[in-house]
Amino acid sequence: MKDEVGLSRKLYRKLLYRNIDKVYEIHFKRKQMPRKNKKVLDVGMGFGFDLITKYREGYDCYGIDNDELRVSKTKEMFEKNGLNAVLKVGVATKIPFGRNFFDMVICSHMIEHVRDDKKCLREIFRVLKKGGILHIRVPNIHNL
């Protein structure tokens, strides 16, 4: 069951979407590096900015987010700019990819929103290859 989006969330989205195409334009202008044959997953990808960066660095990109609008917008922008990525609607506690599949997993400012963060981390480590890289970011209360 989906949560209802409150008024403050609707206002936040309106402000966020206002200049989103300009932000995408900046990200898509980055230099393209040779392919690395390595896979990266962005858990809670939002609008996919970390994925665009990783794509430009030569990674094969995969992303999940529980917000259908963000997944749709990110797919649209990737296709519009000729980038290939596998982007799915999903949740961090049940990642829809196989065991030991990714060389890197990004989890940026998302895990603090998950009720069962331990289950989320177990899922991340399930899909991450042994020796893979987990790039995790959380808010820093002392750096607002």
Coordinates of C-alpha atoms in Angstrom, one line a residue:
M1 CA 0.0 0.0 0.0
K2 CA 1.3 3.4 -1.0
D3 CA 1.7 6.2 1.5
E4 CA -0.4 9.3 0.8
V5 CA 1.7 12.3 -0.2
G6 CA 1.0 15.2 2.1
L7 CA 0.9 18.9 1.3
S8 CA 4.5 19.6 2.4
R9 CA 5.7 16.6 0.2
K10 CA 3.8 18.0 -2.8
L11 CA 5.3 21.5 -2.3
Y12 CA 8.8 19.9 -1.9
R13 CA 8.3 17.9 -5.2
K14 CA 7.1 21.1 -7.0
L15 CA 10.2 23.0 -6.0
L16 CA 12.5 20.0 -6.7
Y17 CA 11.1 19.4 -10.2
R18 CA 11.2 23.1 -11.1
N19 CA 14.9 23.1 -12.2
I20 CA 15.5 19.4 -12.6
D21 CA 16.1 19.5 -16.4
K22 CA 18.9 22.1 -15.9
V23 CA 20.6 19.9 -13.3
Y24 CA 20.3 16.9 -15.7
E25 CA 21.9 19.0 -18.4
I26 CA 25.0 19.7 -16.2
H27 CA 25.4 16.0 -15.4
F28 CA 25.0 14.7 -18.9
K29 CA 27.7 17.1 -20.2
R30 CA 30.4 15.3 -18.3
K31 CA 33.1 13.5 -20.2
Q32 CA 32.5 9.8 -21.1
M33 CA 35.2 7.4 -19.9
P34 CA 35.8 3.9 -21.5
R35 CA 33.6 1.1 -20.3
K36 CA 34.9 -0.8 -17.2
N37 CA 32.6 -3.9 -17.4
K38 CA 31.7 -3.3 -13.8
K39 CA 28.2 -3.0 -12.5
V40 CA 26.9 -0.4 -10.0
L41 CA 23.6 -0.3 -8.2
D42 CA 22.2 2.9 -6.7
V43 CA 19.7 2.0 -3.9
G44 CA 17.3 4.8 -3.5
M45 CA 18.6 6.5 -6.7
G46 CA 16.2 9.5 -6.6
F47 CA 16.8 11.3 -9.9
G48 CA 19.8 9.2 -10.8
F49 CA 22.5 11.8 -10.6
D50 CA 25.0 9.4 -8.9
L51 CA 24.2 6.9 -11.7
I52 CA 24.9 9.5 -14.4
T53 CA 28.3 10.1 -12.8
K54 CA 29.1 6.4 -12.6
Y55 CA 27.9 5.9 -16.2
R56 CA 30.3 8.6 -17.3
E57 CA 33.0 6.8 -15.3
G58 CA 32.4 3.7 -17.4
Y59 CA 30.1 1.6 -15.2
D60 CA 27.0 -0.4 -16.2
C61 CA 24.3 1.2 -14.2
Y62 CA 21.3 -0.2 -12.3
G63 CA 19.0 1.7 -9.9
I64 CA 16.0 1.2 -7.7
D65 CA 13.8 3.7 -6.0
N66 CA 10.3 3.4 -4.4
D67 CA 9.1 6.6 -6.1
E68 CA 7.6 5.7 -9.5
L69 CA 7.8 9.4 -10.6
R70 CA 11.5 9.6 -10.0
V71 CA 12.1 6.2 -11.7
S72 CA 10.1 7.4 -14.7
K73 CA 11.8 10.7 -15.0
T74 CA 15.3 9.1 -14.6
K75 CA 14.5 6.6 -17.3
E76 CA 13.2 9.3 -19.6
M77 CA 16.4 11.4 -19.2
F78 CA 18.7 8.4 -19.6
E79 CA 16.9 7.4 -22.9
K80 CA 16.8 11.0 -24.1
N81 CA 20.6 11.3 -23.7
G82 CA 21.4 7.9 -25.1
L83 CA 22.5 6.2 -21.9
N84 CA 21.6 2.6 -21.0
A85 CA 20.6 1.7 -17.5
V86 CA 18.3 -0.8 -15.8
L87 CA 16.1 1.3 -13.5
K88 CA 13.3 -0.3 -11.4
V89 CA 10.7 0.6 -8.9
G90 CA 11.6 -1.3 -5.8
V91 CA 12.5 -1.2 -2.1
A92 CA 15.8 -1.4 -0.3
T93 CA 14.7 -4.3 1.9
K94 CA 14.0 -6.5 -1.1
I95 CA 16.4 -5.6 -3.9
P96 CA 15.3 -7.2 -7.2
F97 CA 18.7 -8.4 -8.4
G98 CA 20.7 -11.6 -7.8
R99 CA 23.3 -12.5 -5.3
N100 CA 26.9 -11.2 -5.9
F101 CA 25.9 -9.2 -8.9
F102 CA 27.3 -5.7 -8.3
D103 CA 30.9 -4.4 -8.1
M104 CA 29.7 -1.3 -6.3
V105 CA 26.5 -0.3 -4.4
I106 CA 25.7 3.4 -3.7
C107 CA 23.3 4.2 -0.9
S108 CA 23.1 8.0 -0.6
H109 CA 20.9 9.7 2.0
M110 CA 18.4 6.9 2.0
I111 CA 19.1 4.4 4.7
E112 CA 17.9 6.7 7.4
H113 CA 14.4 6.6 5.9
V114 CA 14.2 2.8 6.0
R115 CA 12.4 1.2 9.0
D116 CA 14.5 -1.9 9.0
D117 CA 18.0 -0.6 8.2
K118 CA 19.6 -4.0 9.2
K119 CA 17.5 -5.8 6.6
C120 CA 18.4 -3.1 4.0
L121 CA 22.2 -3.6 4.7
R122 CA 21.8 -7.4 4.5
E123 CA 20.2 -7.0 1.1
I124 CA 22.9 -4.7 -0.1
F125 CA 25.6 -7.1 1.0
R126 CA 23.7 -10.0 -0.7
V127 CA 23.8 -8.3 -4.1
L128 CA 27.4 -6.9 -3.6
K129 CA 30.3 -9.0 -4.8
K130 CA 32.9 -10.1 -2.4
G131 CA 35.5 -7.4 -2.3
G132 CA 32.9 -5.0 -3.8
I133 CA 32.6 -1.3 -2.7
L134 CA 29.7 0.0 -0.7
H135 CA 29.5 3.8 -1.0
I136 CA 27.1 4.9 1.7
R137 CA 26.2 8.5 2.8
V138 CA 24.1 9.6 5.7
P139 CA 23.2 13.0 7.0
N140 CA 25.6 14.7 9.4
I141 CA 23.8 16.6 12.0
H142 CA 26.9 18.7 12.7
N143 CA 27.1 19.8 9.1
L144 CA 23.6 21.3 8.3

